[in-house]
Tab-separated table of C-alpha atoms in Angstrom:
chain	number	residue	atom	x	y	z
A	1	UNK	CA	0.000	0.000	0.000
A	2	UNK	CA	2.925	2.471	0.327
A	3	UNK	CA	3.299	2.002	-3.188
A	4	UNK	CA	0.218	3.861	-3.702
A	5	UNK	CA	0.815	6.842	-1.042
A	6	UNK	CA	3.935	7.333	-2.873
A	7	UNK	CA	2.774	7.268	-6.485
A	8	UNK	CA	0.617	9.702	-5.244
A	9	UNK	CA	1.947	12.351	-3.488
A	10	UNK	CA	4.786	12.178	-5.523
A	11	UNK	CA	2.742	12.965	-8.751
A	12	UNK	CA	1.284	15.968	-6.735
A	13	UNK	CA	4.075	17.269	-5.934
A	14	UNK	CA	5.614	17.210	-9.160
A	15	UNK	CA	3.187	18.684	-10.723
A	16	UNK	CA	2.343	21.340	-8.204
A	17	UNK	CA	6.666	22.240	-8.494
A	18	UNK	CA	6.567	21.717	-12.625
A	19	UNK	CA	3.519	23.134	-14.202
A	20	UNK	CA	4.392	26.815	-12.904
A	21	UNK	CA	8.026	25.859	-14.685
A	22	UNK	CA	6.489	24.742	-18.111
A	23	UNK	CA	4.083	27.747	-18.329
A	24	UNK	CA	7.140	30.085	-18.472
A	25	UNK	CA	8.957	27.659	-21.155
A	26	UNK	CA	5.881	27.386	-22.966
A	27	UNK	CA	4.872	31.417	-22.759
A	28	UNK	CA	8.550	32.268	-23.761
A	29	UNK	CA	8.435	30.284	-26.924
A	30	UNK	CA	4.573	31.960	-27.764
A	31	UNK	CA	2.851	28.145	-27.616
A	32	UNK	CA	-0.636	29.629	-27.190
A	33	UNK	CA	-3.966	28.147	-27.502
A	34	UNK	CA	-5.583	29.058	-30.340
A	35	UNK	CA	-9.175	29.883	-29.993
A	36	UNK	CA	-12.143	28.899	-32.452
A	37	UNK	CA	-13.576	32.205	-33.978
A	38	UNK	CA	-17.021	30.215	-34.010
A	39	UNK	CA	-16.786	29.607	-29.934
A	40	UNK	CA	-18.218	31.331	-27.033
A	41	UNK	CA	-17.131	34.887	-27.182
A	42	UNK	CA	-16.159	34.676	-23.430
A	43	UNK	CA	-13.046	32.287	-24.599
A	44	UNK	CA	-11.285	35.114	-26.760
A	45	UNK	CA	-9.705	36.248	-23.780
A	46	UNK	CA	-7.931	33.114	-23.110
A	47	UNK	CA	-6.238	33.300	-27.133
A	48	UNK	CA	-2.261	33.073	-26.326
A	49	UNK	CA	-2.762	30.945	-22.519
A	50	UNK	CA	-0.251	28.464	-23.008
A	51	UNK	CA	-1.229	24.898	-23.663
A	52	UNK	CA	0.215	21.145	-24.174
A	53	UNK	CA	-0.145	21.308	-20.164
A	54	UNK	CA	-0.647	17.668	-20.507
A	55	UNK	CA	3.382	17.404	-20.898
A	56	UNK	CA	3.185	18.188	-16.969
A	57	UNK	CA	0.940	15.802	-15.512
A	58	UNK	CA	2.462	12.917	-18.220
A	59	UNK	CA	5.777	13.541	-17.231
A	60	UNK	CA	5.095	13.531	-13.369
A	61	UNK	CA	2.910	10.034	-13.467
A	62	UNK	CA	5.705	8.256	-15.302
A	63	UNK	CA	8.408	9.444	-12.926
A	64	UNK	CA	6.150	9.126	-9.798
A	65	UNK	CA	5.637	5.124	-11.080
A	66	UNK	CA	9.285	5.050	-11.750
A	67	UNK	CA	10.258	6.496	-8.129
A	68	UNK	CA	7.684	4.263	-6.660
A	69	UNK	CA	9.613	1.038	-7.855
A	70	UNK	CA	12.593	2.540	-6.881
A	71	UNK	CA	11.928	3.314	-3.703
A	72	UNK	CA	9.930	0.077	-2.797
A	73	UNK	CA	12.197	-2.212	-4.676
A	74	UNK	CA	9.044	-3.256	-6.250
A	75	UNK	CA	9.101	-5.184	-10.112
A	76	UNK	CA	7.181	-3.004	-12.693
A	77	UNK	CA	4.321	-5.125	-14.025
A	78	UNK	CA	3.166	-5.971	-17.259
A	79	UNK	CA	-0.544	-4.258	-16.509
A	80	UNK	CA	0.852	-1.275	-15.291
A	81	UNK	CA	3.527	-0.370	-17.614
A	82	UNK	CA	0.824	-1.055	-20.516
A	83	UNK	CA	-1.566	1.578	-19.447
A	84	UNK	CA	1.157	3.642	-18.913
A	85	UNK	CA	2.316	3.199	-23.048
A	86	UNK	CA	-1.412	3.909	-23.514
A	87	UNK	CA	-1.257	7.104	-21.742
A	88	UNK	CA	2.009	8.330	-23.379
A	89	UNK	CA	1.664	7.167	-26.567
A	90	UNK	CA	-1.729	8.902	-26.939
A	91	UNK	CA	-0.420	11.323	-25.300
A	92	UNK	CA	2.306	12.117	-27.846
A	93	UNK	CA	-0.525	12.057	-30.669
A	94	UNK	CA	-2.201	14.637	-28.920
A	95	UNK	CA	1.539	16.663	-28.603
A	96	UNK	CA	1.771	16.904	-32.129
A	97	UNK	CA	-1.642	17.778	-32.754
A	98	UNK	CA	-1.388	20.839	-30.101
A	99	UNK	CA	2.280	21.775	-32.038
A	100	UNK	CA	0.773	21.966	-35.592
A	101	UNK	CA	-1.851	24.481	-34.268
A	102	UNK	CA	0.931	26.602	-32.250
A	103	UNK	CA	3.280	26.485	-34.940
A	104	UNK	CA	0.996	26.920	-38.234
A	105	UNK	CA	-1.626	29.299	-36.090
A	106	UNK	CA	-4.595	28.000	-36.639
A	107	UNK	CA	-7.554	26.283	-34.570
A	108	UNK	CA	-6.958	22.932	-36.609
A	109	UNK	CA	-4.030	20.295	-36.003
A	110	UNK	CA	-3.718	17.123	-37.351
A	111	UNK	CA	-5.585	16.157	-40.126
A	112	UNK	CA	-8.688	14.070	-38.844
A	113	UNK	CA	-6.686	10.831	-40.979
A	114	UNK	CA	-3.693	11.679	-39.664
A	115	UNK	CA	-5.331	11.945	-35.933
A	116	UNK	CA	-7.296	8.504	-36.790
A	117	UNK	CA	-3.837	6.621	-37.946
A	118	UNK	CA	-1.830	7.732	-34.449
A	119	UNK	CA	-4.913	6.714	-32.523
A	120	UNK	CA	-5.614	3.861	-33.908
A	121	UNK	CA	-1.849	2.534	-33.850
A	122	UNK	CA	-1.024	3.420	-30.122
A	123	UNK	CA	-4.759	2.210	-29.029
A	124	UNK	CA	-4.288	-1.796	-31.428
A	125	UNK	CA	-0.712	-1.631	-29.901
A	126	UNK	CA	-2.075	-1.798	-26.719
A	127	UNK	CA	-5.325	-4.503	-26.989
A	128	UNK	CA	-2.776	-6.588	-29.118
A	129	UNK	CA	0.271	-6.211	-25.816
A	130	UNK	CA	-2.695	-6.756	-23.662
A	131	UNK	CA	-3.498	-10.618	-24.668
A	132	UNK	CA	0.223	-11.280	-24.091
A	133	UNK	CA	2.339	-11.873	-20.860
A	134	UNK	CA	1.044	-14.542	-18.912
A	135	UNK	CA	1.529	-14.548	-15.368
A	136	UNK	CA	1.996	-17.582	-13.271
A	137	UNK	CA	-1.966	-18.334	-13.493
A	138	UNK	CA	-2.106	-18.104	-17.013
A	139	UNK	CA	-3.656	-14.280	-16.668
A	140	UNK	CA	-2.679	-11.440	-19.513
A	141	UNK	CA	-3.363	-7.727	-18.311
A	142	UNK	CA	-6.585	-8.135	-20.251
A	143	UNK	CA	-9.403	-10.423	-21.226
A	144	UNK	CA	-11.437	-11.541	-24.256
A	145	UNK	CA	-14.140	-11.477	-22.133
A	146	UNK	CA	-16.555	-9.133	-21.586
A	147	UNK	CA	-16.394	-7.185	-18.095
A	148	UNK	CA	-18.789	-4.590	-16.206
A	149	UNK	CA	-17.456	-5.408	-12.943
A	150	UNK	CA	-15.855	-8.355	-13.315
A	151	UNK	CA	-15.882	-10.709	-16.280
A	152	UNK	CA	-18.852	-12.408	-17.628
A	153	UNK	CA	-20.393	-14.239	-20.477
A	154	UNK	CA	-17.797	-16.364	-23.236
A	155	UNK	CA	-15.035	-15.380	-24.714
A	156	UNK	CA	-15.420	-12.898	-27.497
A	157	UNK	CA	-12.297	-14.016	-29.021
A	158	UNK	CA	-8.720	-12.201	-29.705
A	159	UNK	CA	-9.869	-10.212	-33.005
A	160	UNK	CA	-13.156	-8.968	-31.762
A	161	UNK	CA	-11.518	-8.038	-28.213
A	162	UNK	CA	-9.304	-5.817	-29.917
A	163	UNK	CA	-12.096	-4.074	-32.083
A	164	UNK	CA	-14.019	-3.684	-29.123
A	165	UNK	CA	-10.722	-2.128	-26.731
A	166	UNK	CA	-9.953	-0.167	-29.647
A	167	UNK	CA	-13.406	1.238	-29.280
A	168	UNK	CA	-13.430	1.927	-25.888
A	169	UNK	CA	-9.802	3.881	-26.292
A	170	UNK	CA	-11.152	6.052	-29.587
A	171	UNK	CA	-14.332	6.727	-27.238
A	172	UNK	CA	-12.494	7.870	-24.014
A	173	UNK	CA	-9.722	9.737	-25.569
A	174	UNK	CA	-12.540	11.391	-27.526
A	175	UNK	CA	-14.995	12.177	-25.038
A	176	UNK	CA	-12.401	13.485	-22.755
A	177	UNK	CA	-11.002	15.711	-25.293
A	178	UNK	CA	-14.626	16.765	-25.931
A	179	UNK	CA	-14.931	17.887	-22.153
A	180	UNK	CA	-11.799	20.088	-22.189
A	181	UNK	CA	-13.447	23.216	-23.099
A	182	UNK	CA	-13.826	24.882	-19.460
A	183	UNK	CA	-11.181	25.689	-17.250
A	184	UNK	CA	-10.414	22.532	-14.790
A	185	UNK	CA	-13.522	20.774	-16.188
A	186	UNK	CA	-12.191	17.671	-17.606
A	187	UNK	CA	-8.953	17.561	-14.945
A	188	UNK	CA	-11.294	17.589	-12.148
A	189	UNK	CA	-13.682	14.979	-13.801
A	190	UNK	CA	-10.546	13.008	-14.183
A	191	UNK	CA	-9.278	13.084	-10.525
A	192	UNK	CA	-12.501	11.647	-9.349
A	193	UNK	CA	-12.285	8.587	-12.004
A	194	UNK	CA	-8.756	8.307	-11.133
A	195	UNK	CA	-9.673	7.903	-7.446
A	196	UNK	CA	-12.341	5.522	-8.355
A	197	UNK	CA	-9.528	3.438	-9.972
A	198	UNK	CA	-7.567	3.502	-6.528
A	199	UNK	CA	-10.464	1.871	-4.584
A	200	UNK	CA	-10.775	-0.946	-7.115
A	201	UNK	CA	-7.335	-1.693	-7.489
A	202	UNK	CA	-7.299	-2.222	-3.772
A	203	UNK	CA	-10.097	-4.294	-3.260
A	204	UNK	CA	-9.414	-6.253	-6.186
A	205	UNK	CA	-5.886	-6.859	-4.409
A	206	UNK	CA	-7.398	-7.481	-1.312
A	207	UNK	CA	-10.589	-9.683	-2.598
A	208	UNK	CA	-8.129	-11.586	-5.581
A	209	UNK	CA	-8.461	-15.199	-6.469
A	210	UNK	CA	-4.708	-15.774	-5.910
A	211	UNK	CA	-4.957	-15.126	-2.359
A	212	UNK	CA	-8.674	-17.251	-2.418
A	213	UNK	CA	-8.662	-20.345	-0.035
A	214	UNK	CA	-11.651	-22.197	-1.944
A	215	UNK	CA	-11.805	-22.153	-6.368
A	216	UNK	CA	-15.575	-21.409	-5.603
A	217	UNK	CA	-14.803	-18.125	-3.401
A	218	UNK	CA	-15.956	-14.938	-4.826
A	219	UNK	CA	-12.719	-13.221	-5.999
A	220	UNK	CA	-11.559	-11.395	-9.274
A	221	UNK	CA	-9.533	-12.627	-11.600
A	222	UNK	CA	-7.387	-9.321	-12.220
A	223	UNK	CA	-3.510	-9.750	-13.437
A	224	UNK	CA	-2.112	-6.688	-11.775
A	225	UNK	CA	-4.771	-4.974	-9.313
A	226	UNK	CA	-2.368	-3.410	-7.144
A	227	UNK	CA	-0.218	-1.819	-9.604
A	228	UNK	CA	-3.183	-0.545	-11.561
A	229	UNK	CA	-3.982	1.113	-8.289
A	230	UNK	CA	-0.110	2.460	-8.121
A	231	UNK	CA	-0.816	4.030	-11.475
A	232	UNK	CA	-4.042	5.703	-10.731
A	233	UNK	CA	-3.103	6.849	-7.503
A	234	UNK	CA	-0.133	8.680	-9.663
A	235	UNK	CA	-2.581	10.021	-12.298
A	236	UNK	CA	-4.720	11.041	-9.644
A	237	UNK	CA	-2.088	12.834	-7.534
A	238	UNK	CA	0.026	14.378	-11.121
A	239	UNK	CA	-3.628	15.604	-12.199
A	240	UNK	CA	-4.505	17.048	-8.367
A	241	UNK	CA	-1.556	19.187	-8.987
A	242	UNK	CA	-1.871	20.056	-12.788
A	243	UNK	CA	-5.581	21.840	-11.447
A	244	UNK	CA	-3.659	24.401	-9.568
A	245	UNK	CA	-2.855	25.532	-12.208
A	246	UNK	CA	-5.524	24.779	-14.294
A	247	UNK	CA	-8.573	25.645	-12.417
A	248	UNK	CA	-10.276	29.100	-13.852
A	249	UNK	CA	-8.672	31.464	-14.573
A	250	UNK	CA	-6.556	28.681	-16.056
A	251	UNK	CA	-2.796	29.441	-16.441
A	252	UNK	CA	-2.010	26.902	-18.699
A	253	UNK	CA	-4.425	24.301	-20.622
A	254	UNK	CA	-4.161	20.551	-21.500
A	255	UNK	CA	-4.290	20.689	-24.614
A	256	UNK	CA	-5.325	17.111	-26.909
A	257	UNK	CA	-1.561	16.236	-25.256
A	258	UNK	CA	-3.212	15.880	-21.999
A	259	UNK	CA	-6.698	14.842	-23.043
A	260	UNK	CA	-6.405	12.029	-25.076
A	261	UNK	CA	-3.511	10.788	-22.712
A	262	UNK	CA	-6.384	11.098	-20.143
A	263	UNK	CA	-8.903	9.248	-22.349
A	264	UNK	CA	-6.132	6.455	-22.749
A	265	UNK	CA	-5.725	6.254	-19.174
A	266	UNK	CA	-9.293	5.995	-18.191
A	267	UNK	CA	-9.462	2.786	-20.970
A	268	UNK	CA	-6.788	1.186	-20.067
A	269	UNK	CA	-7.211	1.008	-16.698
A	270	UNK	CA	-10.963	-0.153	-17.536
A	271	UNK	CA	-9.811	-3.028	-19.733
A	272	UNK	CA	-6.968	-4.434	-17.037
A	273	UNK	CA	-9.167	-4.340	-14.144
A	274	UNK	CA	-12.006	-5.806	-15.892
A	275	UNK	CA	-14.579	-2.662	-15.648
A	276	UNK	CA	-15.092	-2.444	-19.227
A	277	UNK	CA	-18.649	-1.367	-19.180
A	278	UNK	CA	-18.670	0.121	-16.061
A	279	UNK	CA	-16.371	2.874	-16.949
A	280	UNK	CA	-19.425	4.249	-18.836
A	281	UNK	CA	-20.877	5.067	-15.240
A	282	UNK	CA	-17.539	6.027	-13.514
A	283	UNK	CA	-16.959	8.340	-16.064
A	284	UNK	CA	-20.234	9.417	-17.087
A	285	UNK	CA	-19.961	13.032	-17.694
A	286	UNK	CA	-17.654	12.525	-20.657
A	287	UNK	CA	-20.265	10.395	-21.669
A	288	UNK	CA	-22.885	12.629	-21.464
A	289	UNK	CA	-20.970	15.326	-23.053
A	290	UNK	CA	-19.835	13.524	-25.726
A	291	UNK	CA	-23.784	12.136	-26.362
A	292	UNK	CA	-24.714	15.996	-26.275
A	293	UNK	CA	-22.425	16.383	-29.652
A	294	UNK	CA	-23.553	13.239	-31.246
A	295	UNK	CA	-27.396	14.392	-30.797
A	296	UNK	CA	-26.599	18.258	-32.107
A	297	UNK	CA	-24.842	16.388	-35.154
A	298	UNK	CA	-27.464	13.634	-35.807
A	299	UNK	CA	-30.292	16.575	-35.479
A	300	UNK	CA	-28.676	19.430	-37.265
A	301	UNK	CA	-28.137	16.383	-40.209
A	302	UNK	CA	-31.693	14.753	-40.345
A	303	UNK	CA	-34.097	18.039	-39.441
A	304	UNK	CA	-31.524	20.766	-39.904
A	305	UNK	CA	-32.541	21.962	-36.610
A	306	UNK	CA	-30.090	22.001	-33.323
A	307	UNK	CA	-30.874	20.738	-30.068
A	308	UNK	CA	-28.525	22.481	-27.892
A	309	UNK	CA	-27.344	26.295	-28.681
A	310	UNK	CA	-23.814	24.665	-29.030
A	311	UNK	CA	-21.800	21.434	-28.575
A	312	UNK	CA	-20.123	19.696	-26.339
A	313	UNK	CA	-23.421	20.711	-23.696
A	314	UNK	CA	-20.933	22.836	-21.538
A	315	UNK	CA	-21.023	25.640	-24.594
A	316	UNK	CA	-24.456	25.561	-23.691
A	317	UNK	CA	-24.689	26.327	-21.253
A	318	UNK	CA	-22.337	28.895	-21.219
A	319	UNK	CA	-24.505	30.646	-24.027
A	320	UNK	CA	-27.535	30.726	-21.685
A	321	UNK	CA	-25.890	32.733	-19.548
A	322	UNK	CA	-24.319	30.442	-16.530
A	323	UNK	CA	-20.786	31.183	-15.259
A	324	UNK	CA	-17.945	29.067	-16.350
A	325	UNK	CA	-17.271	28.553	-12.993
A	326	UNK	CA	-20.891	27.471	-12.288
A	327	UNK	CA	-20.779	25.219	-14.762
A	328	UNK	CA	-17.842	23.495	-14.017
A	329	UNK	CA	-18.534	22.868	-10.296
A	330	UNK	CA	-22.098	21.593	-11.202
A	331	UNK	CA	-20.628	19.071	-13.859
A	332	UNK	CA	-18.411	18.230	-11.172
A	333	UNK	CA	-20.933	17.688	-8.600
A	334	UNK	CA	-22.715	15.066	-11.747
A	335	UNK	CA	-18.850	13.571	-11.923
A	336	UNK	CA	-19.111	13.046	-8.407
A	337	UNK	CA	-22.444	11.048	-8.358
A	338	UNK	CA	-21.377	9.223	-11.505
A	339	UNK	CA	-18.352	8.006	-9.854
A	340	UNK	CA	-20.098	7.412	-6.088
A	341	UNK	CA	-23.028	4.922	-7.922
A	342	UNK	CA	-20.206	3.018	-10.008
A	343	UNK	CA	-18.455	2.281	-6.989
A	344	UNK	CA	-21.732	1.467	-5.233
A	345	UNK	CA	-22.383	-0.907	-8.443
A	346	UNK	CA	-18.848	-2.657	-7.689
A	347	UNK	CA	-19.547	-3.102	-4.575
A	348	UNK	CA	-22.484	-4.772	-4.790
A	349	UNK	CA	-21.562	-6.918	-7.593
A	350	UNK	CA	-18.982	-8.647	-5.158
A	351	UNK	CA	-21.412	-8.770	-2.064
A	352	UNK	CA	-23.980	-10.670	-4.356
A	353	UNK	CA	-21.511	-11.952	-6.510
């Protein structure tokens, strides 16, 4: 368990001691968010804050799981360092995607194929390393079944488990990105998932079937539960810090570098604790938000009428007049009860289990 005090505090601290740091770098060099002419006219003012914050909070959770094993003389493990890849690599899509619009000035990165392809080979690069490295039991970080909070049903076999993880990663990255419009809105959001991720990984430790005296005992069959928890204690405690800075008026922003390495985060630590499904509650304001843009699209293209005044739904309601801080704290509050009935949904699944 000291892992996971460690992992923790030393993310926060890291962050708290680095972000102010990369804001000067980044404001020294001009890397300044670009702002959509077409947005909320309340956002102009934040043209030129920098961005690619993500760097920060990256950086600090890989060194905070690198100091943990250091200092415990624990062994890296095959689940952990694979949502780790997930997070960086995705994270390094979303880098290049914040660069193009710093360097080339414009609202745009990435072409949307170009996006797709870096996506989509960091996210099969993952579900593919996921089936491998068996542990003494014959577990792999992930499962070809599907989970909501444990595995269930058959076996959905190696091809369709990767279509589906792939899913789940495009989703996440996606909907997370979608929720980064509002100062601290999708960090916070974040922390709280993160969080929910340390509980499981605890009990799953605590509650596995390695430790289980009888085969019929109800226990989960999770690879690596403890060092999942390890990681998203360090995500949680590297983001904690990153909202210092990024809570409104934001000094610095994400950026797709930190979003999408969020997104990857949230999936991958879904898929190796077998939570698949139930990440959809845990994290159920990116859900919602990213529903919000998939009904304004669907409408606006079958009726030619909107639904919403703008998409994502926190544009809004920023256009009916709320406060971007009001918003944010009430989508936090809807974070909050997201995250407090998934864990009231695990928790039941292993007392009826």
């Amino acid at each position: 368990m000291r892992q996971i005090l460690f992992a923790g505090v030393i993310g926060l601290v890291l962050t708290l001691i680095g972000t102010p740091l990369l804001i000067r770098l980044l404001a020294r060099h001009g890397y300044g968010q670009m702002i959509r002419d077409d947005g909320p006219a309340a956002h102009h003012s934040k043209r030129g804050t920098p961005t690619m914050g993500g760097i920060a909070f990256i950086l600090a959770t890989l060194i905070a799981y690198a100091a943990t094993k250091a200092i415990t003389m624990e062994k890296p493990t095959a689940s952990g360092l694979l949502v780790l890849f997930l997070t960086a690599g995705l994270g390094l899509v979303g880098f290049l995607d914040d660069y193009i619009k710093v360097i080339k000035q414009r609202s745009l990165g990435l072409r949307a194929k170009a996006k797709l392809v870096g996506q989509s080979a960091v996210g099969l690069a993952f579900a593919i390393l996921a089936l491998q490295f068996q542990d003494s039991r014959g577990l792999t970080p992930a499962s070809t079944k599907l989970s909501f909070v444990q595995d269930f049903g058959w076996s959905i076999g190696p091809v369709l488990f990767v279509v589906w993880a792939y899913f789940m990663i495009a989703a996440m990255s996606n909907g997370v990105n979608l929720t980064d419009g509002l100062d601290g809105l999708a960090t916070g959001a974040s922390v709280m998932v993160f969080g929910a991720y340390v509980f499981i990984g605890v009990w799953q430790h605590g509650q596995n079937c390695a430790f289980a005296l009888t085969a019929t005992a109800n226990c989960y069959d999770v690879r690596d539960p403890l060092d999942l928890a390890v990681v998203a204690s360090a995500l949680m405690g590297s983001c904690f810090g990153f909202l210092w800075w990024n809570t409104s008026p934001a000094k610095i922003f994400m950026g797709d570098t930190g979003s999408l390495a969020l997104g990857g985060a949230l999936a991958g630590l879904a898929i190796c604790s077998r939570t698949e499904m139930l990440l959809a509650l845990l994290g159920g304001l990116f859900v919602l938000i990213t529903l919000s843009v998939i009904i304004q699209v669907s409408s606006f293209r079958m009726t030619g009428k909107r639904v919403f005044r703008m998409a994502p739904l926190q544009h809004h309601f920023e256009l009916k007049g709320w406060s971007e801080v009001l918003i944010v704290v009430r989508f936090w509050i809807i974070q909050g009860l997201c995250v407090a009935v998934g864990l009231g949904l695990f928790y039941a699944g292993w007392v009826t289990g």
